[in-house]
XYZ file of N, CA and C in Angstrom:
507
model
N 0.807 -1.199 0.000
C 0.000 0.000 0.000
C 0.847 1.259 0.000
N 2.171 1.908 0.917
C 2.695 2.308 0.718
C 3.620 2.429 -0.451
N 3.717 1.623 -1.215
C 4.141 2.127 -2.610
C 2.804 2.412 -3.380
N 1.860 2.399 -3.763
C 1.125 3.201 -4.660
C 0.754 4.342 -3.484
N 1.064 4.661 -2.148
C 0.662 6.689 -2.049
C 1.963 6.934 -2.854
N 3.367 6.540 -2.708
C 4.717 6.858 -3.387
C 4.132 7.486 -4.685
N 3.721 6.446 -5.437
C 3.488 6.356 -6.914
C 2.743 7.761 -6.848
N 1.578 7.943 -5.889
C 0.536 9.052 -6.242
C 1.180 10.190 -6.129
N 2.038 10.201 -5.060
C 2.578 11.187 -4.478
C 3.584 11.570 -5.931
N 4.052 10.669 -6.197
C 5.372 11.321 -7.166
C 4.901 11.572 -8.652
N 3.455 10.978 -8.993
C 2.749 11.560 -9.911
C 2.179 13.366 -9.768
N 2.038 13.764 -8.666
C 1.002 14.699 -8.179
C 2.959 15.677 -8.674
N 3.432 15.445 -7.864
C 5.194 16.123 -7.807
C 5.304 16.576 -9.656
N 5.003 15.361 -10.478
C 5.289 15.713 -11.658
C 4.038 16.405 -12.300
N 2.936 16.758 -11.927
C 2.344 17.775 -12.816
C 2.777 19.179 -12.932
N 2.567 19.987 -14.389
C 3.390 20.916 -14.440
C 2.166 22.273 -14.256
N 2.393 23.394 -13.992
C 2.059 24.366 -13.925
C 2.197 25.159 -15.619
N 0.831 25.128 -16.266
C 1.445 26.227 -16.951
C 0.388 27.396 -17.207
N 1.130 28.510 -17.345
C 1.075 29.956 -17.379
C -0.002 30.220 -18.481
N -1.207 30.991 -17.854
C -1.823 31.237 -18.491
C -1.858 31.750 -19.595
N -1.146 33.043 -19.621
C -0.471 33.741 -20.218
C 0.085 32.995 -21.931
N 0.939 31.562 -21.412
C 1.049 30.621 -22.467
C 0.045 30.101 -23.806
N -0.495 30.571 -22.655
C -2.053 29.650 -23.963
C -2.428 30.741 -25.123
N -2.561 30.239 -25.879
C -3.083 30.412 -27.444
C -4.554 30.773 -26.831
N -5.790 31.767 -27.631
C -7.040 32.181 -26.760
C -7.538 31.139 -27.189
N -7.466 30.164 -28.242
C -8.043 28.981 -28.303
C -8.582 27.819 -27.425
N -7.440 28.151 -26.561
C -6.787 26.928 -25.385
C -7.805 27.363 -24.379
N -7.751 28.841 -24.491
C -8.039 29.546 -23.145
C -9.681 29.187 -22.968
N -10.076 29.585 -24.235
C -11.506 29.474 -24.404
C -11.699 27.791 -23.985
N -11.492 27.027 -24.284
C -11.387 25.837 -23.801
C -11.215 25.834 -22.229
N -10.867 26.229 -21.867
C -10.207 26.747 -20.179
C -11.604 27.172 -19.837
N -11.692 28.167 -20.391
C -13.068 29.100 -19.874
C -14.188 28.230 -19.927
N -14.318 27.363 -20.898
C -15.771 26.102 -21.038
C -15.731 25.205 -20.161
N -14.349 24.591 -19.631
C -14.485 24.045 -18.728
C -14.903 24.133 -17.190
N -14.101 25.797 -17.093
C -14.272 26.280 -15.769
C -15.698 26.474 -15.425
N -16.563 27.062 -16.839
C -17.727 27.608 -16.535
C -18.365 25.909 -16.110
N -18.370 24.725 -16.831
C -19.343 23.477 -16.519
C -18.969 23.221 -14.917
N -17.555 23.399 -14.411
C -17.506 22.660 -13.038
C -18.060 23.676 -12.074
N -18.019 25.121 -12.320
C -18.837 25.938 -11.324
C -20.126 25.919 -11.636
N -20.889 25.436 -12.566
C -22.679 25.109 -12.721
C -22.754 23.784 -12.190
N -21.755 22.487 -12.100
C -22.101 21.856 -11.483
C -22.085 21.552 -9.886
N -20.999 22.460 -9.668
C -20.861 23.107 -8.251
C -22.274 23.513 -7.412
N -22.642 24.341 -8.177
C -23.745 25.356 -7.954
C -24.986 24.358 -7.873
N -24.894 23.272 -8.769
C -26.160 22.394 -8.326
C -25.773 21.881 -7.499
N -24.475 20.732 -7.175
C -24.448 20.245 -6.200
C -24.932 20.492 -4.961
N -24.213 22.134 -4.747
C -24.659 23.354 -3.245
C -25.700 23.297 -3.395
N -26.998 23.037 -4.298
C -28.129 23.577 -4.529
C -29.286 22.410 -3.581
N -28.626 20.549 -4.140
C -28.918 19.593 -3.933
C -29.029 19.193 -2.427
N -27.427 19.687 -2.081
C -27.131 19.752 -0.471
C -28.009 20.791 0.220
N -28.007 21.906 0.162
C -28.610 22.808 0.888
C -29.963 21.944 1.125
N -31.430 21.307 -0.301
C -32.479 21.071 -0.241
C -32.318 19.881 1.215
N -31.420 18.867 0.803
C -31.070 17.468 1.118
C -30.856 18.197 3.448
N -30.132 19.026 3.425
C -29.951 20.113 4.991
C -31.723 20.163 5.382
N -32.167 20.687 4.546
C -33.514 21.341 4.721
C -34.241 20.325 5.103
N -34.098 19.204 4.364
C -35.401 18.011 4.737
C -34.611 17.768 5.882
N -33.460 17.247 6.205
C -32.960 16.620 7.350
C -33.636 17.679 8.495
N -33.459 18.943 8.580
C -33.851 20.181 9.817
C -35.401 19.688 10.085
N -35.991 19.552 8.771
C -37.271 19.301 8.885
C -38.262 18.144 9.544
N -37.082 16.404 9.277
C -37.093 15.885 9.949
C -37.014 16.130 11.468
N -35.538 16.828 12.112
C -35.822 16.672 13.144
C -36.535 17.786 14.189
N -37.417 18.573 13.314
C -38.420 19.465 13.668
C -39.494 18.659 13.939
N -39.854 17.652 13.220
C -40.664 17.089 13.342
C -41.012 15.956 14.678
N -39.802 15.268 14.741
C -39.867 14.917 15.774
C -39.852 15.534 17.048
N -39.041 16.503 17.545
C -39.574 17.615 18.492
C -40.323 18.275 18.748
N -41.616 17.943 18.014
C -42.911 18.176 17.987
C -43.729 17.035 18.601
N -43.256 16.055 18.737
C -43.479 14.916 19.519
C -43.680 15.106 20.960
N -45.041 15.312 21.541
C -44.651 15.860 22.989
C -45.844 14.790 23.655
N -45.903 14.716 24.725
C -47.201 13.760 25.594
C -48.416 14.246 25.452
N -48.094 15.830 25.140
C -49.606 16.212 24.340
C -50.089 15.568 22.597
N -48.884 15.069 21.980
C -49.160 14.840 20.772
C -49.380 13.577 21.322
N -49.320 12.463 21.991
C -49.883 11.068 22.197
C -51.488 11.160 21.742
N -51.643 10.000 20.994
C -53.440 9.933 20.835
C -53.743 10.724 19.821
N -53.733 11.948 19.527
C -53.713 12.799 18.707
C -54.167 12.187 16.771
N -55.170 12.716 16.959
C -55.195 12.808 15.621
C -54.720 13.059 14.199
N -53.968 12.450 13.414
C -53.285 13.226 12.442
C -53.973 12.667 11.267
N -53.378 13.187 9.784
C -53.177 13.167 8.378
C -52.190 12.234 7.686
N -52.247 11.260 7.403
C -50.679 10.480 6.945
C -50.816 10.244 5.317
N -49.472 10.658 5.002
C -49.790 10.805 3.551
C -49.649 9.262 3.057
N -49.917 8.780 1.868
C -50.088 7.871 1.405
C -49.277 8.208 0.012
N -49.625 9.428 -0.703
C -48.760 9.845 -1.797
C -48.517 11.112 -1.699
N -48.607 12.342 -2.153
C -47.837 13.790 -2.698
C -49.643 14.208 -2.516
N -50.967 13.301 -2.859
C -52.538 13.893 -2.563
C -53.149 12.949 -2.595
N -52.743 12.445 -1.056
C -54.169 11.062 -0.985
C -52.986 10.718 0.838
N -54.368 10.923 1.699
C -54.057 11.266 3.042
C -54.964 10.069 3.325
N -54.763 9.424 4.708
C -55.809 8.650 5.506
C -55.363 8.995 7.092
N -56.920 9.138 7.364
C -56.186 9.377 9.104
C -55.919 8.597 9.963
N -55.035 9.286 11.015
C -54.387 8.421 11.809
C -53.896 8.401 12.989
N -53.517 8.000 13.734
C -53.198 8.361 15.650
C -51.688 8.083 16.022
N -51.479 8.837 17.018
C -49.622 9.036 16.958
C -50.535 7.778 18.290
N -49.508 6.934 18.297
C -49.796 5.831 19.179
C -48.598 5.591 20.293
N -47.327 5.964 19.652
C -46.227 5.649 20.176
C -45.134 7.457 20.125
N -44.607 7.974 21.073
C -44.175 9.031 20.772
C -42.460 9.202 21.406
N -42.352 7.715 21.791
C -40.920 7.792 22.460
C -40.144 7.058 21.553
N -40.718 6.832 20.489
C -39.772 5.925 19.380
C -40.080 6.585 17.787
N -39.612 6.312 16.312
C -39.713 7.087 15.267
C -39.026 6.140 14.682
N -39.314 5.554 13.459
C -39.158 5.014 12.501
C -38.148 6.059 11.149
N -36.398 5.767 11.514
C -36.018 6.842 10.518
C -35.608 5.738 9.491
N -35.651 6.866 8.038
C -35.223 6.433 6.760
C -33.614 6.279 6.739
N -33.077 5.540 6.603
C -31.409 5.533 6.729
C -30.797 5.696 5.140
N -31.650 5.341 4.406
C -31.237 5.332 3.098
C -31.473 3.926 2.179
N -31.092 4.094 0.900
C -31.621 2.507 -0.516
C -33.105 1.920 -0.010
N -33.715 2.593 0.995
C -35.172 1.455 1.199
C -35.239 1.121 2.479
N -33.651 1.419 3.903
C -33.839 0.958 4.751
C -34.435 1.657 5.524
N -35.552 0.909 6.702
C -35.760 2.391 7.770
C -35.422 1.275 9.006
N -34.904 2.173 9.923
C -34.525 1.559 11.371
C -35.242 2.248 12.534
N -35.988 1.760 13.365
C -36.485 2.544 14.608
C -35.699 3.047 15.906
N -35.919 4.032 15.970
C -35.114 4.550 17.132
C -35.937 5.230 18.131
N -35.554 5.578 19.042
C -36.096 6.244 20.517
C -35.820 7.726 19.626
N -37.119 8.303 20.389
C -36.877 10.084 19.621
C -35.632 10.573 20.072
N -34.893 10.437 20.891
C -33.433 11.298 21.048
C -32.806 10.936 20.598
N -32.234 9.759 20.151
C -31.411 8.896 19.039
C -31.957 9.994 17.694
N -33.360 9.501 17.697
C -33.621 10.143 16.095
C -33.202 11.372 15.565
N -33.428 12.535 16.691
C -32.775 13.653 16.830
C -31.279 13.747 16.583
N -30.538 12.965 17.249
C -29.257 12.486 17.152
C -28.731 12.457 15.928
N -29.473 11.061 15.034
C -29.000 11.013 13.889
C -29.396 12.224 12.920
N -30.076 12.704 13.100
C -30.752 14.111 12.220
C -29.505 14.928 12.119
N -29.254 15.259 13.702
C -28.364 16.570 14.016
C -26.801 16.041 13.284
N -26.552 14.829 13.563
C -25.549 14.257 12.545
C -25.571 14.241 10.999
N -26.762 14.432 10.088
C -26.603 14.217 8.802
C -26.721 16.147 8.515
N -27.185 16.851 9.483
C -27.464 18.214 9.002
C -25.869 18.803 9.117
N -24.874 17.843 10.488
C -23.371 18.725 10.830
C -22.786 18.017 9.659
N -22.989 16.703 8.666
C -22.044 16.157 7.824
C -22.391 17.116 6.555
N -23.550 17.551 6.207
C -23.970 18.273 5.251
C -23.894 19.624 5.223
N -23.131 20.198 6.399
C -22.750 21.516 6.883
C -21.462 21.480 6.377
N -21.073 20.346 6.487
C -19.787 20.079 6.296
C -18.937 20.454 4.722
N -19.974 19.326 4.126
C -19.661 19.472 2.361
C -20.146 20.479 1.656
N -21.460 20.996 2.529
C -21.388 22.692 1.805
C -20.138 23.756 2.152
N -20.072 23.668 3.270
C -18.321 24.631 3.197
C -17.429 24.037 1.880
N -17.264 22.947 1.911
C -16.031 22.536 0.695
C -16.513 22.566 -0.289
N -17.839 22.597 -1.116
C -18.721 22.737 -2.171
C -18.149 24.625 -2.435
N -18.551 24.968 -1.091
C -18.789 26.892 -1.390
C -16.840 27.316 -1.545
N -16.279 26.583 -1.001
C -14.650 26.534 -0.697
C -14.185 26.366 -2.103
N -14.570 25.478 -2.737
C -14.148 25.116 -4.295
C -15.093 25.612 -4.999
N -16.105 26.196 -5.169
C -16.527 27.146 -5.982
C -15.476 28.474 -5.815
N -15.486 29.483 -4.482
C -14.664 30.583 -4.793
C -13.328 30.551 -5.468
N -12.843 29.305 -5.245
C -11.556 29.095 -5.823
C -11.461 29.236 -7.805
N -12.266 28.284 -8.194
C -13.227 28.189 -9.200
C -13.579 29.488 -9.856
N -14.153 30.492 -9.405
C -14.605 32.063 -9.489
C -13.695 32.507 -10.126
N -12.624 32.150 -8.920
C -11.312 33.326 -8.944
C -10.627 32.664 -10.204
N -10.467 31.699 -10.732
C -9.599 31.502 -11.370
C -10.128 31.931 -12.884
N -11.481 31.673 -12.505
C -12.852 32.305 -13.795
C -12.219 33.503 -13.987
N -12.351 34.604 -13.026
C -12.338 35.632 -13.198
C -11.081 36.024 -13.784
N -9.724 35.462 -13.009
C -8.103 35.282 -13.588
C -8.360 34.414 -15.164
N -8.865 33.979 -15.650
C -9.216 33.970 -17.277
C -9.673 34.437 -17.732
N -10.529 35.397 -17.319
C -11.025 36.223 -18.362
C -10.481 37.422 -18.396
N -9.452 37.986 -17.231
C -8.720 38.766 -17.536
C -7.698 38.590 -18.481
N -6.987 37.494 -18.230
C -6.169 37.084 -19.815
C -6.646 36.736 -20.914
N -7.788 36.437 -21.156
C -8.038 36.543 -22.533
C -8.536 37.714 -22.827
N -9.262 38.607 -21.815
C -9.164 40.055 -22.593
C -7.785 40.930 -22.802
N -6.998 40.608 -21.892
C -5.613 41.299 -22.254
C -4.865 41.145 -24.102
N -5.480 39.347 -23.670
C -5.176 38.785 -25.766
C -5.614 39.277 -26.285
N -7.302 39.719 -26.208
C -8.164 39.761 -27.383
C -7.576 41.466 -27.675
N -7.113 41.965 -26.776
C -6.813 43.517 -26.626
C -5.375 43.415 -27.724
N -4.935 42.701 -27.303
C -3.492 42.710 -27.945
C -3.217 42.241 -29.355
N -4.557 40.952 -29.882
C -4.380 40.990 -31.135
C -5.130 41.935 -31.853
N -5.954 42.803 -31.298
C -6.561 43.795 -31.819
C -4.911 45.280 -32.249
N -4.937 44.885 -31.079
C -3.516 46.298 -31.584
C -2.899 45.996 -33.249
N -2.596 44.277 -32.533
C -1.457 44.283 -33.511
C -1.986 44.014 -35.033
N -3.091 44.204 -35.155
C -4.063 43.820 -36.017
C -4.396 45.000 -37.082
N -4.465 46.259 -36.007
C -4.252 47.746 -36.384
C -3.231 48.491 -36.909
N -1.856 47.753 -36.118
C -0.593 47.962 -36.505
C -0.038 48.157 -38.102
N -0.586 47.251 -38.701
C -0.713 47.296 -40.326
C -0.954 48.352 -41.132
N -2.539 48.332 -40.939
C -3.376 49.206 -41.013
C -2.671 50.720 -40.613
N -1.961 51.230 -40.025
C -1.831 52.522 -39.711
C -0.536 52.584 -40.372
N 0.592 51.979 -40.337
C 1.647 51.503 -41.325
C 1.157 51.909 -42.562
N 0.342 51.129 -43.095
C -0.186 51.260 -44.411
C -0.643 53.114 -44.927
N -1.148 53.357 -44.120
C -1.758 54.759 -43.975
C -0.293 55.788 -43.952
N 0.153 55.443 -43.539
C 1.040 56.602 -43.192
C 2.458 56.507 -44.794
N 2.344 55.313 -44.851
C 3.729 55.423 -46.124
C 2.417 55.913 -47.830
């Protein structure tokens, strides 16, 4: 195992840096198409996570609504997105959570809370590094499009250069 981090490590050592500046606006524009797809997919990702935060909060709103006054209680249980049948909170010290692929596991409401407050701090988490690698992303957006307007500026000069040559003899 320690020889392939070596390998990674001494692959990562040999990538080269090159200068924006270098590129042909061809290249650049290529640069610029790329940069623009990974910050739109960025932007959904953050978009996905934030919704994915929201249901989790919502979950465990829900259960903290669980009180000895809600025992017995009458409710609404959905069946689909519009088709309800009613129904009675019967049990209020336990909650049936979704864990994920189809599984659900029952837990005591403070557990449930528990795991809630855990998927909202892991998803707190990857939105910082989502929003962390977008600004990075931005900036480098923005550091390309300053060099290719510096190009587009410069083959314009030299483009003119002729042209005024021509004029003057």
């Amino acid at each position: 195992m320690s020889s392939d981090s070596k390998n990674g490590d001494s692959a990562l050592e040999q990538q080269q840096t090159i200068s924006l500046e270098e590129l042909p606006l061809s290249q650049l524009q290529n640069v610029k198409n790329q940069l623009e797809s990974e910050i739109s997919e960025l932007t959904e990702a953050f978009t996905r996570m934030k919704q994915a935060q929201g249901a989790f909060r919502e979950c465990k709103n829900c259960i903290e609504m669980l009180t000895p006054e809600s025992q017995d209680k009458t409710i609404m249980v959905p069946l689909s997105n519009s088709l309800y049948v009613p129904g009675k909170i019967s049990n209020i010290d336990s909650v049936v959570v979704d864990v994920g692929t189809g599984y659900y596991v029952e837990k005591s409401t403070t557990d449930g809370i528990s795991y809630y407050d855990g998927k909202i701090e892991y998803v707190q988490g990857n939105l910082k590094k989502i929003q962390e690698t977008m600004e990075q992303k931005q900036t480098s957006y923005r550091g390309l499009l300053e060099v290719m307007q510096y190009k587009i500026t410069q083959q314009q000069q030299q483009q003119q250069q002729p042209t005024s040559a021509k004029q003057t003899a």
